[in-house]
Short mmCIF file of C-alpha atoms in Angstrom, two decimals:
data_model
loop_
_atom_site.label_atom_id
_atom_site.label_comp_id
_atom_site.label_asym_id
_atom_site.label_seq_id
_atom_site.Cartn_x
_atom_site.Cartn_y
_atom_site.Cartn_z
CA GLU A 1 -4.13 -2.00 19.38
CA ALA A 2 -1.37 -2.33 16.81
CA GLN A 3 -1.58 0.55 14.41
CA VAL A 4 0.04 3.16 12.24
CA THR A 5 -1.26 6.63 13.05
CA GLN A 6 -1.05 9.55 10.67
CA ASN A 7 -1.98 13.15 11.32
CA PRO A 8 -3.71 15.13 10.09
CA ARG A 9 -6.30 13.20 8.07
CA TYR A 10 -7.07 16.22 5.91
CA LEU A 11 -4.93 19.25 5.17
CA ILE A 12 -5.47 22.22 2.88
CA THR A 13 -2.57 24.60 2.45
CA VAL A 14 -1.14 27.15 0.06
CA THR A 15 1.86 26.94 -2.21
CA GLY A 16 5.15 27.42 -0.39
CA LYS A 17 3.94 27.04 3.17
CA LYS A 18 6.02 24.39 4.90
CA LEU A 19 4.12 21.49 6.41
CA THR A 20 4.75 18.21 8.21
CA VAL A 21 2.64 15.08 8.18
CA THR A 22 3.33 12.92 11.19
CA CYS A 23 3.44 9.14 11.30
CA SER A 24 3.79 6.95 14.35
CA GLN A 25 3.65 3.18 14.81
CA ASN A 26 3.35 1.19 18.04
CA MET A 27 4.55 -2.18 16.75
CA ASN A 28 8.29 -1.67 17.22
CA HIS A 29 8.75 -1.98 13.47
CA GLU A 30 12.18 -1.24 12.02
CA TYR A 31 11.00 -0.44 8.50
CA MET A 32 8.84 2.57 7.65
CA SER A 33 7.83 4.11 4.37
CA TRP A 34 5.75 6.83 2.73
CA TYR A 35 3.58 6.42 -0.37
CA ARG A 36 1.41 8.74 -2.37
CA GLN A 37 -1.72 7.59 -4.18
CA ASP A 38 -2.89 9.36 -7.32
CA PRO A 39 -5.69 8.45 -9.74
CA GLY A 40 -4.37 6.47 -12.67
CA LEU A 41 -0.91 6.20 -11.13
CA GLY A 42 -1.61 3.91 -8.20
CA LEU A 43 0.64 4.04 -5.14
CA ARG A 44 4.22 5.16 -5.43
CA GLN A 45 6.92 5.10 -2.79
CA ILE A 46 8.33 8.47 -1.72
CA TYR A 47 10.91 7.59 0.95
CA TYR A 48 11.68 4.69 3.21
CA SER A 49 13.69 3.99 6.33
CA MET A 50 15.31 0.71 7.31
CA ASN A 51 15.96 1.84 10.88
CA VAL A 52 16.69 4.85 13.04
CA GLU A 53 18.81 7.43 11.19
CA VAL A 54 18.72 5.32 8.00
CA THR A 55 16.57 6.76 5.23
CA ASP A 56 16.60 6.50 1.45
CA LYS A 57 14.74 7.76 -1.59
CA GLY A 58 11.92 5.87 -3.19
CA ASP A 59 10.55 6.40 -6.66
CA VAL A 60 9.18 9.95 -6.26
CA PRO A 61 11.25 11.78 -3.60
CA GLU A 62 11.42 15.23 -5.21
CA GLY A 63 9.95 17.95 -3.00
CA TYR A 64 9.87 15.80 0.14
CA LYS A 65 12.07 15.23 3.15
CA VAL A 66 11.89 12.70 5.95
CA SER A 67 13.63 12.02 9.23
CA ARG A 68 13.88 9.00 11.52
CA LYS A 69 15.18 10.13 14.88
CA GLU A 70 13.14 7.57 16.81
CA LYS A 71 12.02 4.12 15.85
CA ARG A 72 8.32 4.82 16.15
CA ASN A 73 8.12 8.13 14.23
CA PHE A 74 8.68 8.90 10.57
CA PRO A 75 7.44 12.40 9.63
CA LEU A 76 7.06 13.55 6.04
CA ILE A 77 8.13 17.14 5.44
CA LEU A 78 7.16 19.34 2.51
CA GLU A 79 9.45 22.36 2.70
CA SER A 80 7.73 24.29 -0.09
CA PRO A 81 4.56 22.50 -1.21
CA SER A 82 3.33 22.88 -4.75
CA PRO A 83 -0.04 21.99 -6.35
CA ASN A 84 1.42 18.84 -7.93
CA GLN A 85 1.87 17.48 -4.42
CA THR A 86 -1.88 17.41 -3.95
CA SER A 87 -2.44 13.74 -3.24
CA LEU A 88 -3.45 11.07 -0.75
CA TYR A 89 -0.48 10.07 1.40
CA PHE A 90 0.03 6.83 3.29
CA CYS A 91 2.58 5.90 5.90
CA ALA A 92 3.41 2.21 6.32
CA SER A 93 5.59 0.06 8.55
CA SER A 94 6.81 -3.52 8.90
CA TYR A 95 9.26 -5.56 10.95
CA GLY A 96 11.62 -5.83 8.04
CA THR A 97 11.63 -6.36 4.32
CA GLY A 98 11.56 -10.13 4.33
CA VAL A 99 8.93 -12.31 2.77
CA ASN A 100 6.97 -12.64 6.00
CA SER A 101 6.88 -8.93 6.80
CA PRO A 102 3.77 -7.41 5.27
CA LEU A 103 3.40 -3.65 5.37
CA HIS A 104 0.83 -2.13 7.71
CA PHE A 105 -0.71 1.13 6.50
CA GLY A 106 -2.09 4.19 8.21
CA ASN A 107 -5.49 5.64 7.26
CA GLY A 108 -4.03 8.27 4.99
CA THR A 109 -3.65 12.04 4.81
CA ARG A 110 -5.45 13.89 2.06
CA LEU A 111 -3.40 16.94 1.16
CA THR A 112 -4.60 19.78 -1.05
CA VAL A 113 -2.14 22.49 -2.11
CA THR A 114 -3.70 25.57 -3.71
CA GLY B 1 11.75 -3.32 -13.70
CA ASP B 2 9.26 -5.25 -11.63
CA SER B 3 5.60 -4.53 -12.25
CA VAL B 4 2.06 -5.66 -11.41
CA THR B 5 -0.91 -5.59 -13.75
CA GLN B 6 -4.50 -5.91 -12.59
CA MET B 7 -7.72 -6.14 -14.52
CA GLU B 8 -9.36 -2.79 -14.91
CA GLY B 9 -12.46 -1.90 -13.01
CA PRO B 10 -14.94 -1.07 -11.94
CA VAL B 11 -16.32 -4.54 -11.44
CA THR B 12 -20.01 -4.66 -10.56
CA LEU B 13 -21.51 -7.86 -9.19
CA SER B 14 -24.72 -8.94 -7.54
CA GLU B 15 -24.61 -10.26 -4.00
CA GLU B 16 -23.58 -13.95 -3.80
CA ALA B 17 -21.91 -13.85 -7.21
CA PHE B 18 -18.47 -15.37 -7.81
CA LEU B 19 -15.57 -12.94 -7.90
CA THR B 20 -12.32 -13.12 -9.81
CA ILE B 21 -9.88 -10.23 -10.04
CA ASN B 22 -6.94 -11.02 -12.27
CA CYS B 23 -3.40 -10.09 -11.32
CA THR B 24 -0.19 -10.86 -13.16
CA TYR B 25 3.31 -9.76 -12.32
CA THR B 26 6.75 -9.33 -13.83
CA ALA B 27 9.67 -9.75 -11.48
CA THR B 28 13.18 -11.02 -11.24
CA GLY B 29 13.82 -13.34 -8.36
CA TYR B 30 11.15 -14.62 -6.02
CA PRO B 31 8.87 -11.90 -4.75
CA SER B 32 6.23 -12.15 -2.07
CA LEU B 33 2.73 -11.41 -3.34
CA PHE B 34 -0.06 -9.60 -1.55
CA TRP B 35 -3.64 -8.48 -1.90
CA TYR B 36 -4.62 -5.32 -0.07
CA VAL B 37 -8.11 -3.89 0.26
CA GLN B 38 -9.05 -0.24 0.63
CA TYR B 39 -12.53 0.57 1.93
CA PRO B 40 -13.88 4.05 1.24
CA GLY B 41 -12.10 6.69 3.28
CA GLU B 42 -9.71 4.22 4.86
CA GLY B 43 -6.14 3.05 4.46
CA LEU B 44 -4.98 -0.17 2.89
CA GLN B 45 -5.51 -3.37 4.83
CA LEU B 46 -3.66 -6.56 4.15
CA LEU B 47 -6.14 -9.12 2.87
CA LEU B 48 -3.87 -12.08 2.17
CA LYS B 49 -0.35 -13.01 1.16
CA ALA B 50 1.75 -15.76 -0.37
CA THR B 51 5.49 -16.02 -0.09
CA LYS B 52 6.45 -18.78 -2.51
CA ALA B 53 5.23 -20.65 -5.56
CA ASP B 54 2.05 -22.71 -5.09
CA ASP B 55 1.29 -21.04 -1.75
CA LYS B 56 -2.38 -20.23 -1.29
CA GLY B 57 -3.26 -17.18 0.75
CA SER B 58 -6.74 -16.98 2.23
CA ASN B 59 -8.73 -14.68 4.48
CA LYS B 60 -12.41 -13.75 4.95
CA GLY B 61 -13.47 -16.11 2.16
CA PHE B 62 -10.97 -14.66 -0.33
CA GLU B 63 -8.27 -16.84 -1.84
CA ALA B 64 -5.32 -16.40 -4.17
CA THR B 65 -2.68 -18.88 -5.32
CA TYR B 66 0.88 -17.93 -6.23
CA ARG B 67 1.38 -19.35 -9.73
CA LYS B 68 4.97 -18.97 -10.81
CA GLU B 69 4.46 -20.70 -14.16
CA THR B 70 1.86 -18.14 -15.21
CA THR B 71 3.22 -15.29 -13.01
CA SER B 72 -0.26 -14.77 -11.63
CA PHE B 73 -1.98 -14.22 -8.28
CA HIS B 74 -5.68 -13.98 -9.07
CA LEU B 75 -8.07 -13.09 -6.26
CA GLU B 76 -11.25 -15.16 -5.90
CA LYS B 77 -14.25 -15.34 -3.64
CA GLY B 78 -17.11 -17.76 -4.00
CA SER B 79 -19.93 -15.51 -2.82
CA VAL B 80 -19.47 -11.77 -2.48
CA GLN B 81 -21.37 -9.53 -0.09
CA VAL B 82 -22.27 -5.86 -0.26
CA SER B 83 -19.69 -5.27 2.47
CA ASP B 84 -16.95 -6.46 0.09
CA SER B 85 -17.35 -3.30 -1.99
CA ALA B 86 -13.92 -1.69 -1.99
CA VAL B 87 -10.80 -1.18 -4.08
CA TYR B 88 -8.49 -4.19 -4.27
CA PHE B 89 -4.76 -3.89 -4.90
CA CYS B 90 -2.39 -6.63 -5.95
CA ALA B 91 1.23 -6.03 -4.95
CA LEU B 92 4.64 -7.63 -4.86
CA ARG B 93 7.61 -7.08 -2.62
CA GLN B 94 11.25 -8.02 -2.93
CA GLY B 95 13.71 -7.58 -0.12
CA ASN B 96 16.43 -6.21 -2.38
CA GLN B 97 14.50 -3.15 -3.50
CA GLY B 98 14.41 -1.22 -0.27
CA GLY B 99 11.36 -3.12 0.88
CA LYS B 100 9.22 -1.33 -1.66
CA LEU B 101 5.74 -2.65 -2.40
CA ILE B 102 5.00 -2.48 -6.11
CA PHE B 103 1.27 -2.07 -6.62
CA GLY B 104 -1.10 -2.72 -9.43
CA GLN B 105 -3.49 0.04 -10.39
CA GLY B 106 -6.26 -1.24 -8.17
CA THR B 107 -9.65 -2.71 -9.09
CA GLU B 108 -12.82 -1.19 -7.76
CA LEU B 109 -15.47 -3.71 -6.80
CA SER B 110 -19.10 -2.73 -6.32
CA VAL B 111 -21.52 -5.35 -5.00
CA LYS B 112 -25.24 -4.67 -5.39
CA PRO B 113 -27.91 -6.23 -3.17
#
């Protein structure tokens, strides 16, 4: 089954403790991206990657890192999480960025930073 | 910059009622337009899309037409079911913005039996 898989689904951590949220897709997609969803703010892009070893900042990249060493994986790294990073995070992928390449989303990771 | 505006929710309807969720956009160029649906506790699923003016996207009884003259992409369904209860997001995408999807705020739909 074609899918985007995120882990974990739920995560509670404390301020400053480094964490990684994994994302993997099995559709051989070149493009991958991370979004965060917050009440009243909708979904905002954090980082994206056009292909292996090619990443770039989205609208809200502060406090996050990403890497794209393999085509299928695109982990989101929070080196020193803070409470304002408490949010619902979504990974997404697509073949490209063209008009016929809709984004496919994972089921989300709900992160709480205390 | 580009933006998407949706009607505010929540929208509460009775089963078999007609649904319209308004969506308008501001964009330079010729974006693709999408509706995504988010069921409770789940990720976003693509509901339908349209890639150029006058295109009609349809899926599962939902329809939306890309209207360039009114910069709109309203979602409609003739007869909603309880199982349609979810949050609906209108979004646009342009290839020259890093593939970013620009979302509206989302509209929560609640369908009562």
